[in-house]
Coordinates of C-alpha atoms in Angstrom, one line a residue:
X724 CA 130.8 -18.8 -123.1
X725 CA 133.7 -19.2 -125.4
X726 CA 137.0 -17.4 -125.2
X727 CA 136.6 -14.9 -128.0
X728 CA 139.0 -12.6 -129.7
X729 CA 138.7 -9.4 -127.7
X730 CA 139.1 -6.3 -129.9
X731 CA 139.6 -3.3 -127.6
X732 CA 138.4 0.2 -128.4
X733 CA 140.1 3.3 -126.9
X734 CA 137.1 3.7 -124.6
X735 CA 134.7 1.0 -123.8
X736 CA 130.9 1.4 -124.1
X737 CA 128.6 0.2 -121.2
X738 CA 127.9 -3.1 -122.9
X739 CA 131.7 -3.7 -123.6
X740 CA 132.5 -3.0 -120.0
X741 CA 129.9 -5.6 -119.0
X742 CA 131.3 -8.1 -121.4
X743 CA 134.8 -7.7 -120.0
X744 CA 133.5 -8.1 -116.5
X745 CA 131.8 -11.3 -117.6
X746 CA 135.0 -12.5 -119.2
X747 CA 137.0 -12.0 -116.0
X748 CA 134.3 -13.4 -113.6
X749 CA 132.7 -16.2 -115.6
X750 CA 135.6 -17.5 -117.8
X751 CA 139.0 -16.7 -116.3
X752 CA 138.1 -16.9 -112.5
X753 CA 136.7 -20.4 -112.8
X754 CA 139.8 -21.5 -114.7
X755 CA 142.0 -20.2 -111.8
X756 CA 139.7 -21.8 -109.2
X757 CA 139.9 -25.2 -111.0
X758 CA 143.6 -25.3 -111.3
X759 CA 145.2 -23.5 -108.3
X760 CA 148.8 -22.6 -108.8
X761 CA 148.8 -23.1 -112.6
X762 CA 149.7 -20.3 -114.9
X763 CA 147.1 -18.9 -117.3
X764 CA 147.5 -19.8 -121.0
X765 CA 149.4 -17.1 -122.9
X766 CA 146.4 -16.0 -125.0
X767 CA 144.3 -15.4 -121.8
X768 CA 147.1 -13.3 -120.4
X769 CA 147.2 -11.2 -123.5
X770 CA 143.4 -10.9 -123.5
X771 CA 143.6 -9.7 -119.9
X772 CA 146.3 -7.1 -120.6
X773 CA 144.2 -5.7 -123.5
X774 CA 141.2 -5.6 -121.2
X775 CA 143.0 -3.7 -118.5
X776 CA 144.5 -1.3 -121.1
X777 CA 141.0 -0.5 -122.3
X778 CA 139.5 -0.2 -118.8
X779 CA 142.2 2.2 -117.7
X780 CA 141.4 4.5 -120.7
X781 CA 137.6 4.4 -120.0
X782 CA 136.0 7.0 -117.8
X783 CA 133.3 5.5 -115.6
X784 CA 130.3 6.7 -113.5
X785 CA 128.4 5.1 -110.6
X786 CA 125.8 4.2 -113.2
X787 CA 128.2 2.5 -115.6
X788 CA 129.7 0.5 -112.6
X789 CA 126.3 -0.6 -111.3
X790 CA 125.3 -1.8 -114.8
X791 CA 128.6 -3.3 -116.0
X792 CA 129.8 -4.9 -112.7
X793 CA 133.4 -4.1 -113.8
X794 CA 134.1 -2.9 -110.2
X795 CA 133.1 -6.3 -108.8
X796 CA 135.5 -7.9 -111.3
X797 CA 138.3 -5.7 -110.0
X798 CA 137.4 -6.5 -106.3
X799 CA 137.4 -10.2 -107.1
X800 CA 140.8 -10.0 -108.6
X801 CA 142.1 -8.3 -105.5
X802 CA 140.5 -10.8 -103.1
X803 CA 142.9 -13.1 -101.2
X804 CA 143.4 -16.7 -102.3
X805 CA 141.9 -16.3 -105.8
X806 CA 145.1 -17.2 -107.6
X807 CA 145.2 -14.1 -109.9
X808 CA 148.7 -13.2 -111.2
X809 CA 150.3 -10.4 -109.3
X810 CA 150.4 -8.0 -112.3
X811 CA 146.6 -8.0 -112.5
X812 CA 146.1 -7.7 -108.7
X813 CA 148.3 -4.6 -108.8
X814 CA 146.5 -3.0 -111.7
X815 CA 143.0 -3.9 -110.4
X816 CA 143.8 -2.3 -107.0
X817 CA 145.2 0.9 -108.7
X818 CA 142.1 1.1 -110.8
X819 CA 139.8 0.7 -107.8
X820 CA 141.7 3.5 -106.0
X821 CA 141.4 5.8 -108.9
X822 CA 137.7 5.2 -109.2
X823 CA 137.1 5.8 -105.5
X824 CA 139.1 9.0 -105.6
X825 CA 136.7 10.4 -108.2
X826 CA 133.3 8.7 -107.3
X827 CA 133.7 8.1 -103.5
X828 CA 133.0 4.7 -101.8
X829 CA 132.3 2.0 -104.4
X830 CA 132.6 -1.0 -102.1
X831 CA 128.9 -1.8 -102.0
X832 CA 127.1 -0.6 -105.1
X833 CA 123.7 -2.2 -105.6
X834 CA 122.4 -3.6 -108.9
X835 CA 119.6 -1.6 -110.5
X836 CA 116.9 -4.4 -110.3
X837 CA 113.8 -2.2 -110.7
X838 CA 115.0 0.2 -113.4
X839 CA 114.4 -0.3 -117.1
X840 CA 116.2 -3.4 -118.2
X841 CA 116.6 -4.6 -114.6
X842 CA 115.6 -8.1 -113.6
X843 CA 112.7 -6.9 -111.5
X844 CA 111.5 -4.2 -113.9
X845 CA 107.8 -3.9 -114.0
X846 CA 107.3 -6.1 -110.9
X847 CA 106.4 -5.1 -107.4
X848 CA 104.9 -6.5 -104.1
X849 CA 101.7 -4.7 -103.2
X850 CA 99.7 -5.0 -100.0
X851 CA 96.1 -6.0 -100.6
X852 CA 93.2 -6.1 -98.2
X853 CA 91.4 -9.3 -97.7
X854 CA 87.6 -9.6 -97.5
X855 CA 86.5 -11.7 -94.5
X856 CA 84.7 -14.9 -95.7
X857 CA 81.8 -14.4 -93.2
X858 CA 81.7 -10.8 -91.8
X859 CA 79.5 -10.5 -88.9
X860 CA 76.7 -8.0 -88.2
X861 CA 78.9 -5.8 -86.1
X862 CA 81.6 -5.8 -88.8
X863 CA 79.1 -4.8 -91.5
X864 CA 77.7 -1.9 -89.3
X865 CA 81.2 -0.7 -88.6
X866 CA 82.1 -0.8 -92.3
X867 CA 84.7 -3.6 -91.8
X868 CA 83.1 -6.1 -94.1
X869 CA 85.5 -5.4 -96.9
X870 CA 88.8 -5.6 -94.9
X871 CA 88.4 -7.1 -91.4
X872 CA 91.9 -5.8 -90.6
X873 CA 93.5 -8.5 -92.7
X874 CA 95.9 -7.9 -95.7
X875 CA 98.5 -9.9 -97.7
X876 CA 101.4 -9.1 -99.9
X877 CA 100.9 -10.1 -103.6
X878 CA 103.0 -9.8 -106.7
X879 CA 101.9 -7.2 -109.3
X880 CA 103.3 -7.1 -112.9
X881 CA 102.9 -3.8 -114.6
X882 CA 104.2 -4.8 -118.1
X883 CA 102.3 -6.4 -120.9
X884 CA 103.7 -9.8 -122.0
X885 CA 105.3 -9.9 -125.4
X886 CA 105.1 -13.7 -125.5
X887 CA 102.2 -16.1 -124.9
X888 CA 103.2 -18.7 -122.3
X889 CA 100.5 -21.0 -123.7
X890 CA 102.6 -21.9 -126.8
X891 CA 104.5 -25.1 -127.4
X892 CA 108.2 -25.2 -128.0
X893 CA 111.0 -22.8 -126.9
X894 CA 108.7 -19.9 -127.5
X895 CA 111.6 -17.6 -128.3
X896 CA 113.7 -18.5 -125.2
X897 CA 117.2 -20.1 -125.0
X898 CA 118.5 -22.9 -122.9
X899 CA 120.1 -21.3 -119.8
X900 CA 117.9 -18.3 -119.7
X901 CA 117.7 -17.3 -116.0
X902 CA 115.4 -15.3 -113.7
X903 CA 115.6 -14.2 -110.0
X904 CA 112.1 -15.4 -109.3
X905 CA 109.3 -17.3 -111.1
X906 CA 107.2 -14.1 -111.3
X907 CA 110.0 -12.7 -113.5
X908 CA 109.7 -15.7 -115.8
X909 CA 106.0 -15.2 -115.9
X910 CA 106.4 -11.6 -116.8
X911 CA 108.5 -12.6 -119.8
X912 CA 106.1 -15.3 -121.0
X913 CA 108.0 -18.6 -120.6
X914 CA 105.5 -19.7 -117.9
X915 CA 102.0 -18.7 -116.8
X916 CA 100.8 -16.8 -113.8
X917 CA 99.9 -19.5 -111.3
X918 CA 101.2 -22.7 -110.0
X919 CA 104.2 -24.7 -111.3
X920 CA 102.4 -26.0 -114.5
X921 CA 101.4 -23.9 -117.5
X922 CA 98.6 -25.7 -119.3
X923 CA 95.4 -25.6 -121.2
X924 CA 93.0 -28.1 -122.6
X925 CA 95.6 -28.7 -125.4
X926 CA 98.2 -30.0 -122.9
X927 CA 101.1 -28.7 -120.8
X928 CA 103.4 -26.1 -122.1
X929 CA 105.8 -25.7 -119.2
X930 CA 106.7 -27.2 -115.8
X931 CA 108.7 -25.5 -113.1
X932 CA 110.5 -28.2 -111.1
X933 CA 110.7 -28.0 -107.3
X934 CA 111.5 -30.5 -104.6
X935 CA 107.7 -30.9 -104.1
X936 CA 107.0 -32.3 -107.6
X937 CA 110.2 -33.7 -109.2
X938 CA 113.3 -35.8 -108.9
X939 CA 116.2 -35.8 -111.4
X940 CA 117.2 -39.3 -112.5
X941 CA 120.3 -38.5 -114.6
X942 CA 121.2 -35.5 -116.6
X943 CA 118.5 -36.0 -119.2
X944 CA 115.6 -37.6 -117.3
X945 CA 113.2 -36.3 -114.7
X946 CA 110.4 -38.0 -112.7
X947 CA 107.4 -35.8 -111.7
X948 CA 104.8 -36.9 -109.2
X949 CA 101.5 -35.6 -107.9
X950 CA 99.0 -36.9 -105.4
X951 CA 96.3 -38.6 -107.6
X952 CA 93.7 -37.7 -105.0
X953 CA 94.2 -34.0 -105.6
X954 CA 91.7 -32.5 -108.0
X955 CA 92.8 -28.8 -108.1
X956 CA 95.8 -26.7 -108.7
X957 CA 99.0 -28.4 -110.0
X958 CA 97.8 -32.0 -109.6
X959 CA 94.8 -31.2 -111.8
X960 CA 96.9 -29.5 -114.4
X961 CA 99.4 -32.4 -114.3
X962 CA 96.8 -34.7 -115.7
X963 CA 96.9 -32.6 -118.9
X964 CA 100.4 -34.1 -119.6
X965 CA 98.4 -37.1 -120.9
X966 CA 97.6 -34.8 -123.9
X967 CA 101.3 -34.4 -124.5
X968 CA 101.8 -38.1 -124.5
X969 CA 99.3 -38.4 -127.3
X970 CA 100.3 -35.3 -129.3
X971 CA 104.1 -35.6 -128.7
X972 CA 104.2 -31.9 -128.1
X973 CA 107.3 -31.0 -125.9
X974 CA 107.3 -29.4 -122.5
X975 CA 109.5 -26.5 -121.4
X976 CA 111.3 -27.5 -118.2
X977 CA 112.5 -25.0 -115.7
X978 CA 114.5 -25.8 -112.6
X979 CA 114.5 -23.8 -109.4
X980 CA 117.1 -23.6 -106.7
X981 CA 114.6 -25.4 -104.3
X982 CA 114.8 -28.6 -106.4
X983 CA 117.5 -30.2 -104.3
X984 CA 119.3 -31.6 -107.3
X985 CA 122.9 -31.3 -108.7
X986 CA 121.2 -29.9 -111.8
X987 CA 119.4 -27.1 -109.9
X988 CA 120.7 -23.6 -110.2
X989 CA 122.3 -22.2 -107.0
X990 CA 119.8 -19.4 -107.1
X991 CA 116.6 -18.4 -109.0
X992 CA 115.0 -20.2 -111.9
X993 CA 116.6 -21.4 -115.1
X994 CA 115.2 -22.7 -118.4
X995 CA 116.8 -26.1 -119.3
X996 CA 115.1 -26.9 -122.6
X997 CA 112.4 -29.1 -124.1
X998 CA 111.4 -32.5 -122.7
X999 CA 109.3 -35.4 -124.1
X1000 CA 106.8 -37.0 -121.9
X1001 CA 107.7 -40.7 -122.4
X1002 CA 106.0 -42.6 -119.5
X1003 CA 103.2 -42.2 -117.1
X1004 CA 101.3 -44.3 -114.6
X1005 CA 100.2 -44.7 -110.9
X1006 CA 102.3 -46.0 -107.9
X1007 CA 101.8 -46.2 -104.2
X1008 CA 104.1 -43.9 -102.3
X1009 CA 103.9 -43.4 -98.5
X1010 CA 100.4 -44.8 -98.2
X1011 CA 99.0 -42.6 -101.0
X1012 CA 98.5 -43.2 -104.7
X1013 CA 100.7 -40.9 -106.9
X1014 CA 100.4 -40.0 -110.5
X1015 CA 103.8 -40.0 -112.1
X1016 CA 105.3 -38.8 -115.5
X1017 CA 108.8 -39.5 -116.8
X1018 CA 110.2 -36.7 -119.0
X1019 CA 113.3 -37.1 -121.3
X1020 CA 115.3 -34.2 -122.6
X1021 CA 115.3 -33.8 -126.4
X1022 CA 118.5 -34.2 -128.2
X1023 CA 119.9 -31.5 -130.4
X1024 CA 119.7 -28.8 -127.8
X1025 CA 122.6 -27.0 -126.1
X1026 CA 124.1 -29.5 -123.6
X1027 CA 123.1 -29.3 -119.9
X1028 CA 126.6 -28.4 -119.1
X1029 CA 126.0 -25.1 -120.9
X1030 CA 122.8 -24.5 -118.8
X1031 CA 124.7 -25.3 -115.6
X1032 CA 126.9 -22.2 -116.2
X1033 CA 123.9 -20.1 -115.1
X1034 CA 123.4 -18.1 -113.0
X1035 CA 126.5 -16.1 -114.0
X1036 CA 128.4 -14.0 -111.5
X1037 CA 126.3 -10.8 -112.2
X1038 CA 123.1 -12.9 -111.9
X1039 CA 124.3 -14.2 -108.5
X1040 CA 125.0 -10.6 -107.5
X1041 CA 121.4 -9.7 -108.3
X1042 CA 119.9 -12.7 -106.5
X1043 CA 121.9 -11.9 -103.4
X1044 CA 120.8 -8.3 -103.4
X1045 CA 117.2 -9.3 -104.0
X1046 CA 117.2 -11.6 -100.9
X1047 CA 119.2 -9.1 -98.8
X1048 CA 116.4 -6.4 -99.1
X1049 CA 113.8 -8.9 -98.2
X1050 CA 112.5 -10.2 -101.5
X1051 CA 111.5 -6.8 -103.0
X1052 CA 108.6 -5.7 -100.9
X1053 CA 107.5 -2.4 -102.4
X1054 CA 105.8 0.4 -100.5
X1055 CA 104.7 3.5 -102.4
X1056 CA 106.5 2.2 -105.5
X1057 CA 109.8 2.2 -103.7
X1058 CA 111.7 -1.1 -102.9
X1059 CA 112.3 -1.4 -99.2
X1060 CA 113.0 -4.1 -96.6

Protein backbone atom coordinates (compact mmCIF):
# COMPACT_ATOMS: atom_id res chain seq x y z
CA UNK A 1 0.00 0.00 0.00
CA UNK A 2 1.47 3.35 -1.04
CA UNK A 3 1.44 6.54 1.01
CA UNK A 4 -1.29 8.48 -0.81
CA UNK A 5 -2.36 12.07 -0.56
CA UNK A 6 -5.09 12.01 2.08
CA UNK A 7 -7.84 14.48 1.31
CA UNK A 8 -10.00 14.79 4.40
CA UNK A 9 -13.75 15.46 4.45
CA UNK A 10 -15.44 17.24 7.38
CA UNK A 11 -16.97 13.89 8.40
CA UNK A 12 -15.66 10.55 7.20
CA UNK A 13 -17.74 7.78 5.64
CA UNK A 14 -17.43 4.20 6.87
CA UNK A 15 -15.07 3.33 4.03
CA UNK A 16 -12.95 6.42 4.70
CA UNK A 17 -12.69 5.54 8.39
CA UNK A 18 -11.57 2.05 7.42
CA UNK A 19 -8.97 3.47 5.03
CA UNK A 20 -7.55 5.72 7.76
CA UNK A 21 -7.37 2.80 10.18
CA UNK A 22 -5.44 0.81 7.58
CA UNK A 23 -3.08 3.73 7.00
CA UNK A 24 -2.30 3.91 10.72
CA UNK A 25 -1.95 0.17 11.30
CA UNK A 26 -0.51 -1.13 8.02
CA UNK A 27 1.68 1.76 6.87
CA UNK A 28 2.75 3.98 9.77
CA UNK A 29 2.94 1.37 12.54
CA UNK A 30 5.37 -0.88 10.60
CA UNK A 31 7.57 2.16 9.88
CA UNK A 32 7.76 2.94 13.60
CA UNK A 33 8.45 -0.70 14.43
CA UNK A 34 11.26 -0.95 11.88
CA UNK A 35 13.08 2.18 13.09
CA UNK A 36 12.57 2.57 16.86
CA UNK A 37 13.37 6.05 18.13
CA UNK A 38 13.44 7.68 14.71
CA UNK A 39 11.07 10.53 13.90
CA UNK A 40 8.39 10.10 11.27
CA UNK A 41 8.86 11.91 7.97
CA UNK A 42 7.19 15.35 7.91
CA UNK A 43 4.64 14.31 5.27
CA UNK A 44 3.52 11.37 7.44
CA UNK A 45 3.12 13.68 10.43
CA UNK A 46 0.96 16.03 8.36
CA UNK A 47 -1.12 13.10 7.06
CA UNK A 48 -1.68 11.90 10.63
CA UNK A 49 -2.70 15.36 11.83
CA UNK A 50 -5.22 15.59 8.99
CA UNK A 51 -6.52 12.12 9.84
CA UNK A 52 -7.00 12.97 13.52
CA UNK A 53 -8.75 16.23 12.66
CA UNK A 54 -11.21 14.31 10.48
CA UNK A 55 -11.75 11.53 13.02
CA UNK A 56 -12.42 14.05 15.77
CA UNK A 57 -15.20 15.61 13.66
CA UNK A 58 -16.80 12.28 12.70
CA UNK A 59 -19.61 10.83 14.85
CA UNK A 60 -19.29 7.05 15.23
CA UNK A 61 -21.48 4.13 16.29
CA UNK A 62 -20.66 0.63 17.49
CA UNK A 63 -21.42 -0.52 13.94
CA UNK A 64 -18.96 1.92 12.35
CA UNK A 65 -16.24 0.98 14.84
CA UNK A 66 -16.74 -2.74 14.24
CA UNK A 67 -16.52 -2.31 10.48
CA UNK A 68 -13.78 0.33 10.24
CA UNK A 69 -11.47 -0.83 13.10
CA UNK A 70 -10.58 2.82 13.76
CA UNK A 71 -10.93 2.05 17.49
CA UNK A 72 -8.24 -0.62 17.20
CA UNK A 73 -5.98 1.91 15.49
CA UNK A 74 -6.45 4.28 18.42
CA UNK A 75 -5.79 1.50 20.96
CA UNK A 76 -2.58 0.54 19.13
CA UNK A 77 -1.34 4.12 19.21
CA UNK A 78 -1.91 4.18 22.97
CA UNK A 79 -0.15 0.85 23.56
CA UNK A 80 3.17 0.96 25.37
CA UNK A 81 6.48 0.72 23.52
CA UNK A 82 5.00 1.34 20.07
CA UNK A 83 7.06 4.47 19.40
CA UNK A 84 4.14 6.75 18.53
CA UNK A 85 4.78 10.50 18.96
CA UNK A 86 3.29 11.83 22.19
CA UNK A 87 0.93 14.23 20.42
CA UNK A 88 -0.88 11.32 18.75
CA UNK A 89 -0.94 9.20 21.89
CA UNK A 90 -2.68 12.05 23.73
CA UNK A 91 -5.18 12.63 20.93
CA UNK A 92 -5.90 8.91 20.51
CA UNK A 93 -6.56 8.46 24.24
CA UNK A 94 -8.82 11.51 24.30
CA UNK A 95 -10.77 10.13 21.34
CA UNK A 96 -11.17 6.71 22.98
CA UNK A 97 -12.44 8.36 26.16
CA UNK A 98 -15.00 10.37 24.19
CA UNK A 99 -16.26 7.32 22.33
CA UNK A 100 -16.52 5.30 25.54
CA UNK A 101 -18.49 8.09 27.21
CA UNK A 102 -21.12 7.89 24.47
CA UNK A 103 -21.03 4.21 23.45
CA UNK A 104 -19.95 2.42 26.62
CA UNK A 105 -17.19 -0.19 26.77
CA UNK A 106 -15.44 -0.47 23.40
CA UNK A 107 -12.36 -2.41 24.51
CA UNK A 108 -13.35 -5.72 22.93
CA UNK A 109 -15.58 -5.16 19.91
CA UNK A 110 -15.87 -8.19 17.64
CA UNK A 111 -15.61 -8.10 13.85
CA UNK A 112 -18.86 -8.88 12.00
CA UNK A 113 -17.64 -12.05 10.31
CA UNK A 114 -21.03 -13.55 9.42
CA UNK A 115 -22.90 -10.42 8.35
CA UNK A 116 -23.20 -9.32 4.72
CA UNK A 117 -19.74 -8.41 3.51
CA UNK A 118 -18.09 -10.27 6.40
CA UNK A 119 -15.36 -12.80 5.71
CA UNK A 120 -17.54 -15.75 6.78
CA UNK A 121 -20.73 -14.51 5.12
CA UNK A 122 -22.74 -17.39 3.69
CA UNK A 123 -20.72 -20.04 5.52
CA UNK A 124 -21.60 -22.12 8.56
CA UNK A 125 -20.74 -25.37 10.24
CA UNK A 126 -23.66 -27.75 10.49
CA UNK A 127 -23.96 -31.02 12.34
CA UNK A 128 -24.85 -33.92 10.07
CA UNK A 129 -25.82 -37.44 11.05
CA UNK A 130 -23.75 -40.30 9.69
CA UNK A 131 -25.25 -43.49 8.35
CA UNK A 132 -23.54 -46.58 9.80
CA UNK A 133 -21.78 -48.58 7.11
CA UNK A 134 -23.25 -51.93 8.30
CA UNK A 135 -26.29 -51.41 10.57
CA UNK A 136 -27.24 -54.59 12.34
CA UNK A 137 -30.70 -56.17 12.59
CA UNK A 138 -31.33 -54.63 16.02
CA UNK A 139 -30.43 -51.16 14.73
CA UNK A 140 -32.80 -51.53 11.80
CA UNK A 141 -35.63 -52.67 14.05
CA UNK A 142 -35.05 -49.73 16.42
CA UNK A 143 -34.90 -47.30 13.53
CA UNK A 144 -31.24 -46.46 14.10
CA UNK A 145 -30.06 -47.48 10.67
CA UNK A 146 -29.90 -43.90 9.39
CA UNK A 147 -27.94 -42.46 12.31
CA UNK A 148 -26.43 -44.95 14.68
CA UNK A 149 -25.78 -42.15 17.16
CA UNK A 150 -22.92 -40.73 15.06
CA UNK A 151 -22.60 -37.20 13.66
CA UNK A 152 -19.93 -34.89 12.25
CA UNK A 153 -19.49 -31.16 11.73
CA UNK A 154 -19.30 -30.12 8.08
CA UNK A 155 -18.94 -26.83 6.24
CA UNK A 156 -22.01 -25.53 4.46
CA UNK A 157 -21.90 -22.68 1.90
CA UNK A 158 -25.20 -20.90 1.31
CA UNK A 159 -24.13 -18.53 -1.47
CA UNK A 160 -23.87 -19.29 -5.18
CA UNK A 161 -20.43 -18.80 -6.68
CA UNK A 162 -19.94 -15.87 -9.03
CA UNK A 163 -16.72 -17.36 -10.47
CA UNK A 164 -15.97 -20.87 -11.76
CA UNK A 165 -12.84 -22.23 -10.02
CA UNK A 166 -12.24 -24.52 -13.00
CA UNK A 167 -10.91 -21.65 -15.08
CA UNK A 168 -7.28 -20.98 -15.92
CA UNK A 169 -5.51 -17.74 -15.08
CA UNK A 170 -6.14 -15.26 -12.28
CA UNK A 171 -9.91 -15.77 -12.68
CA UNK A 172 -10.59 -12.21 -11.48
CA UNK A 173 -8.44 -12.44 -8.34
CA UNK A 174 -5.43 -10.32 -7.39
CA UNK A 175 -2.10 -11.32 -5.91
CA UNK A 176 -2.38 -10.94 -2.14
CA UNK A 177 -6.10 -11.71 -1.87
CA UNK A 178 -6.63 -13.34 1.52
CA UNK A 179 -9.19 -15.55 3.29
CA UNK A 180 -9.62 -16.78 6.86
CA UNK A 181 -10.14 -20.39 5.79
CA UNK A 182 -9.97 -22.40 2.53
CA UNK A 183 -13.76 -22.77 2.59
CA UNK A 184 -14.00 -18.97 2.14
CA UNK A 185 -11.67 -19.15 -0.86
CA UNK A 186 -13.85 -21.93 -2.24
CA UNK A 187 -17.00 -19.84 -1.73
CA UNK A 188 -15.46 -17.02 -3.78
CA UNK A 189 -14.38 -19.39 -6.57
CA UNK A 190 -10.59 -19.24 -6.58
CA UNK A 191 -10.41 -22.94 -5.58
CA UNK A 192 -12.84 -25.86 -5.71
CA UNK A 193 -14.67 -27.60 -2.91
CA UNK A 194 -12.48 -30.54 -2.03
CA UNK A 195 -8.83 -31.29 -1.38
CA UNK A 196 -5.90 -29.01 -2.01
CA UNK A 197 -5.99 -29.28 -5.82
CA UNK A 198 -8.63 -27.90 -8.16
CA UNK A 199 -8.49 -29.88 -11.39
CA UNK A 200 -10.37 -31.45 -14.28
CA UNK A 201 -9.38 -33.56 -17.25
CA UNK A 202 -8.03 -30.33 -18.79
CA UNK A 203 -5.39 -29.94 -16.09
CA UNK A 204 -4.87 -28.25 -12.72
CA UNK A 205 -6.29 -24.79 -12.10
CA UNK A 206 -5.17 -24.13 -8.53
CA UNK A 207 -3.05 -25.66 -5.76
CA UNK A 208 -3.27 -24.81 -2.07
CA UNK A 209 0.17 -25.35 -0.55
CA UNK A 210 0.52 -26.91 2.90
CA UNK A 211 3.37 -28.55 4.79
CA UNK A 212 2.05 -31.92 3.59
CA UNK A 213 2.56 -31.29 -0.11
CA UNK A 214 5.01 -28.45 -0.77
CA UNK A 215 8.39 -26.90 0.00
CA UNK A 216 9.43 -23.40 -1.03
CA UNK A 217 12.86 -23.27 -2.70
CA UNK A 218 13.40 -19.55 -3.01
CA UNK A 219 10.88 -16.77 -3.47
CA UNK A 220 9.76 -17.82 -6.94
CA UNK A 221 10.04 -21.63 -6.93
CA UNK A 222 8.12 -24.33 -5.13
CA UNK A 223 8.48 -28.12 -5.09
CA UNK A 224 5.30 -30.18 -4.71
CA UNK A 225 5.36 -33.89 -3.86
CA UNK A 226 2.79 -36.66 -3.60
CA UNK A 227 3.11 -40.38 -2.88
CA UNK A 228 3.11 -42.04 -6.29
CA UNK A 229 1.33 -45.07 -4.79
CA UNK A 230 -1.79 -43.06 -3.92
CA UNK A 231 -4.53 -43.36 -6.51
CA UNK A 232 -7.20 -41.13 -5.00
CA UNK A 233 -7.68 -37.62 -3.68
CA UNK A 234 -4.92 -35.05 -4.08
CA UNK A 235 -2.33 -37.53 -5.32
CA UNK A 236 -4.65 -38.55 -8.16
CA UNK A 237 -5.42 -34.94 -9.08
CA UNK A 238 -1.71 -34.08 -8.94
CA UNK A 239 -1.08 -36.30 -11.92
CA UNK A 240 -3.20 -33.89 -13.94
CA UNK A 241 -0.35 -31.37 -13.64
CA UNK A 242 1.15 -33.30 -16.53
CA UNK A 243 -1.55 -31.70 -18.69
CA UNK A 244 -0.25 -28.27 -17.66
CA UNK A 245 3.26 -29.27 -18.65
CA UNK A 246 1.99 -29.94 -22.17
CA UNK A 247 -0.50 -27.07 -22.46
CA UNK A 248 1.64 -24.47 -20.60
CA UNK A 249 -1.49 -23.33 -18.80
CA UNK A 250 -0.59 -21.58 -15.50
CA UNK A 251 -1.60 -22.75 -12.04
CA UNK A 252 -2.95 -20.48 -9.33
CA UNK A 253 -0.90 -20.97 -6.16
CA UNK A 254 -2.27 -20.27 -2.69
CA UNK A 255 -0.28 -20.59 0.52
CA UNK A 256 -1.68 -21.46 3.93
CA UNK A 257 -0.35 -20.62 7.36
CA UNK A 258 0.43 -24.33 7.85
CA UNK A 259 3.05 -24.35 5.09
CA UNK A 260 5.99 -23.85 7.43
CA UNK A 261 7.76 -21.40 5.10
CA UNK A 262 8.89 -17.79 5.40
CA UNK A 263 6.55 -17.12 2.47
CA UNK A 264 3.50 -18.50 4.28
CA UNK A 265 0.94 -16.05 5.67
CA UNK A 266 0.88 -15.84 9.46
CA UNK A 267 -2.82 -16.74 9.33
CA UNK A 268 -5.36 -17.98 6.82
CA UNK A 269 -4.93 -18.51 3.08
CA UNK A 270 -3.36 -16.10 0.56
CA UNK A 271 -3.28 -16.04 -3.23
CA UNK A 272 0.31 -15.61 -4.45
CA UNK A 273 -0.14 -15.57 -8.21
CA UNK A 274 0.32 -17.74 -11.30
CA UNK A 275 3.00 -20.43 -11.60
CA UNK A 276 4.36 -22.44 -14.51
CA UNK A 277 4.94 -26.21 -14.15
CA UNK A 278 8.53 -26.55 -15.39
CA UNK A 279 9.75 -29.96 -14.16
CA UNK A 280 8.33 -33.26 -12.99
CA UNK A 281 9.56 -36.71 -12.18
CA UNK A 282 9.85 -39.51 -9.62
CA UNK A 283 12.24 -39.75 -6.67
CA UNK A 284 12.66 -42.10 -3.74
CA UNK A 285 11.95 -40.41 -0.44
CA UNK A 286 11.81 -42.19 2.97
CA UNK A 287 11.50 -45.64 1.38
CA UNK A 288 8.64 -44.56 -0.87
CA UNK A 289 8.45 -43.30 -4.41
CA UNK A 290 7.24 -39.71 -4.71
CA UNK A 291 5.86 -37.85 -7.70
CA UNK A 292 7.22 -34.33 -7.77
CA UNK A 293 6.53 -31.15 -9.74
CA UNK A 294 8.55 -27.94 -9.70
CA UNK A 295 6.59 -24.73 -10.19
CA UNK A 296 8.08 -21.34 -11.05
CA UNK A 297 6.28 -18.05 -10.53
CA UNK A 298 5.46 -16.08 -13.67
CA UNK A 299 7.20 -12.73 -14.09
CA UNK A 300 5.20 -9.55 -14.67
CA UNK A 301 3.02 -10.07 -11.58
CA UNK A 302 3.08 -7.97 -8.42
CA UNK A 303 6.20 -8.92 -6.46
CA UNK A 304 5.97 -11.42 -3.61
CA UNK A 305 6.95 -8.60 -1.27
CA UNK A 306 3.49 -7.13 -1.94
CA UNK A 307 1.76 -10.43 -1.24
CA UNK A 308 3.69 -10.77 2.02
CA UNK A 309 1.96 -7.64 3.35
CA UNK A 310 -1.15 -9.76 3.79
CA UNK A 311 -2.87 -10.48 6.04
CA UNK A 312 -3.33 -6.85 7.01
CA UNK A 313 -4.02 -5.81 10.59
CA UNK A 314 -7.81 -6.04 10.25
CA UNK A 315 -7.47 -9.47 8.61
CA UNK A 316 -5.36 -10.62 11.56
CA UNK A 317 -8.12 -9.30 13.87
CA UNK A 318 -10.69 -11.40 12.05
CA UNK A 319 -8.54 -14.53 12.10
CA UNK A 320 -7.88 -14.17 15.83
CA UNK A 321 -11.60 -13.76 16.56
CA UNK A 322 -12.50 -16.70 14.30
CA UNK A 323 -10.14 -19.00 16.19
CA UNK A 324 -11.14 -17.59 19.57
CA UNK A 325 -14.75 -18.67 19.07
CA UNK A 326 -13.72 -22.17 18.08
CA UNK A 327 -13.60 -21.97 14.29
CA UNK A 328 -17.14 -20.79 13.73
CA UNK A 329 -19.27 -23.75 14.85
CA UNK A 330 -22.85 -22.76 14.12
CA UNK A 331 -25.92 -24.00 15.97
CA UNK A 332 -29.37 -22.85 14.90
CA UNK A 333 -27.70 -20.37 12.50
CA UNK A 334 -25.90 -18.56 15.32
CA UNK A 335 -22.09 -18.67 15.68
CA UNK A 336 -21.11 -20.09 19.04
CA UNK A 337 -18.18 -21.78 20.72
